[in-house]
XYZ file of C-alpha atoms in Angstrom:
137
model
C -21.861 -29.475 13.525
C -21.505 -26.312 15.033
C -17.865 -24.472 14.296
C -18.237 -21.340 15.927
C -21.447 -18.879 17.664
C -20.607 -15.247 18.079
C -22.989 -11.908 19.371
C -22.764 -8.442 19.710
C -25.288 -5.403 20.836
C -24.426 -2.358 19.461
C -25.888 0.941 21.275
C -27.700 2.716 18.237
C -26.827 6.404 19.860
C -23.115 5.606 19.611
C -23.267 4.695 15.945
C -24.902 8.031 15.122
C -22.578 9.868 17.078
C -19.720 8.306 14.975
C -21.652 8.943 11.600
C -22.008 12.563 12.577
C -18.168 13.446 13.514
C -16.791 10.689 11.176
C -18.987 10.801 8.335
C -18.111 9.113 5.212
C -14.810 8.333 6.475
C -15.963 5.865 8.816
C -19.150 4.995 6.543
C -15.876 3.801 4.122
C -13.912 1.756 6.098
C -16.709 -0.024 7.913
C -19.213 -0.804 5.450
C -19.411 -1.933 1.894
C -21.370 0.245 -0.450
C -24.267 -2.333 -1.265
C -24.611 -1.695 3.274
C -24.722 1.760 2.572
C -26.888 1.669 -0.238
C -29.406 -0.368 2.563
C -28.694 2.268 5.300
C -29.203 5.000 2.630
C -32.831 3.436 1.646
C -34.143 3.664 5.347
C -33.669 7.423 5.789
C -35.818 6.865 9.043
C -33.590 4.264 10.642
C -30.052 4.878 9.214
C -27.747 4.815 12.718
C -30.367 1.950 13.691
C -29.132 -0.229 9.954
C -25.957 0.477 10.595
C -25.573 -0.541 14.473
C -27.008 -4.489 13.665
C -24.466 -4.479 10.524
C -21.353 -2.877 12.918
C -22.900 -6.244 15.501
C -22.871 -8.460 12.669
C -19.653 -7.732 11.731
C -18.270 -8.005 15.316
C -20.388 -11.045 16.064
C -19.193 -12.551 13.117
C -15.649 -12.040 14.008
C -16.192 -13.716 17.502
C -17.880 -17.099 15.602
C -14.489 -17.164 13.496
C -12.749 -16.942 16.576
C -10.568 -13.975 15.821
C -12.290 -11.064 17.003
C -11.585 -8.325 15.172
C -7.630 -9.030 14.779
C -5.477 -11.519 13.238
C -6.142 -9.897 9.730
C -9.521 -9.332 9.583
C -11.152 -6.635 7.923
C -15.009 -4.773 8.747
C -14.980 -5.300 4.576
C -14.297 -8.931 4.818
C -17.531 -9.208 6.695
C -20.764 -7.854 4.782
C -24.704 -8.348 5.654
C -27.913 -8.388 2.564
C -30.656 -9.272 2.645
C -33.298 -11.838 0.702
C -35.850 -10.750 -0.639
C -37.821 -11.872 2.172
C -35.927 -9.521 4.480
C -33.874 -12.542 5.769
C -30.052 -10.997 6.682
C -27.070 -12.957 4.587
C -23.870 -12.493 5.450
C -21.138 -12.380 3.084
C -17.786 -13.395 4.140
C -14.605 -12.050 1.511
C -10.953 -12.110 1.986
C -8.970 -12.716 5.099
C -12.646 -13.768 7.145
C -13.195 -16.114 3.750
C -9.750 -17.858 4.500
C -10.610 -18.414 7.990
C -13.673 -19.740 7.205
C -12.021 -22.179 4.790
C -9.667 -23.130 7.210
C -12.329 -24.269 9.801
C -14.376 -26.093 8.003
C -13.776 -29.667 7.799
C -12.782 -31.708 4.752
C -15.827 -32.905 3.483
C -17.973 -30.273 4.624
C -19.369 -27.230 3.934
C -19.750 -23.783 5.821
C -22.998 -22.144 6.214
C -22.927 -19.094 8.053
C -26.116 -18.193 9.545
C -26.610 -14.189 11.218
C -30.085 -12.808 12.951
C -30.156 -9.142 13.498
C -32.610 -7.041 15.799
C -33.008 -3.678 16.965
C -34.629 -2.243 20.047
C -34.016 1.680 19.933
C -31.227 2.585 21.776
C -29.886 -1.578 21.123
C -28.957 -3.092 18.182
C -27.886 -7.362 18.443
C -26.860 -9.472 15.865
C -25.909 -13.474 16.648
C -23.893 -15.522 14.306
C -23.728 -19.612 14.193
C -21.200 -21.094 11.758
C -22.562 -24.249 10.879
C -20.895 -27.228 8.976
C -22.831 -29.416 6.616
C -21.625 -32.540 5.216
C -21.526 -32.199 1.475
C -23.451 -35.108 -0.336
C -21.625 -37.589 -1.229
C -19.990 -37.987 -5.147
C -22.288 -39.217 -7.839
């Protein structure tokens, strides 16, 4: 069953004019250092890793039916990767909680992101999904 969908497209050109007059001050209370570690390893398309993780994060929000209020933090929402290249995301804290509190008893919460980039666009889209956990042996 389907608990929540969510996008966002993030212009690329706006994310690089925040990391040049914000810097590491916004690079620190947007994204987790394992995200800036990725960012950092793509010295050719830095603004353009950042943008689908800053859609992620607010697509995210929108499947968990907040937005980005109600206690939610850009930390509590974090994007990896496989080693196939497939995008994870990571929920901690307040986002964990809500996820928690969504999910049905019974079932568990698989969050499932896609992220793209188009230069000057960046989209990510976000379906929370909840699986039925097998039942006890």
């Amino acid at each position: 069953m389907i608990l929540g969908i969510g996008t966002d497209l993030c212009n690329i050109e706006r994310i690089e004019g925040t990391l040049a007059r914000f810097g590491d001050r916004f690079l620190h209370r947007v994204f987790t250092e394992r995200e800036q570690r990725k960012a950092a390893s793509r010295p050719r398309a830095v603004a353009a890793t950042y943008a689908k993780r800053w859609a992620a994060k607010e697509a995210c929000s929108k499947a968990l039916g907040t937005g980005l209020r109600m206690g939610i933090a850009w930390k509590d929402m974090a994007v990896s990767n496989l080693r196939t290249g497939q995008p994870v995301m990571h929920l901690t804290g307040w986002a964990a909680e809500r996820l928690a509190a969504m999910t049905p008893p019974g079932h568990e919460a698989i969050v499932h992101v896609t992220l793209t980039d188009d230069h000057p666009w960046a989209q990510a889209f976000v379906v929370i999904e909840a699986r039925p956990l097998p039942p006890p042996t």
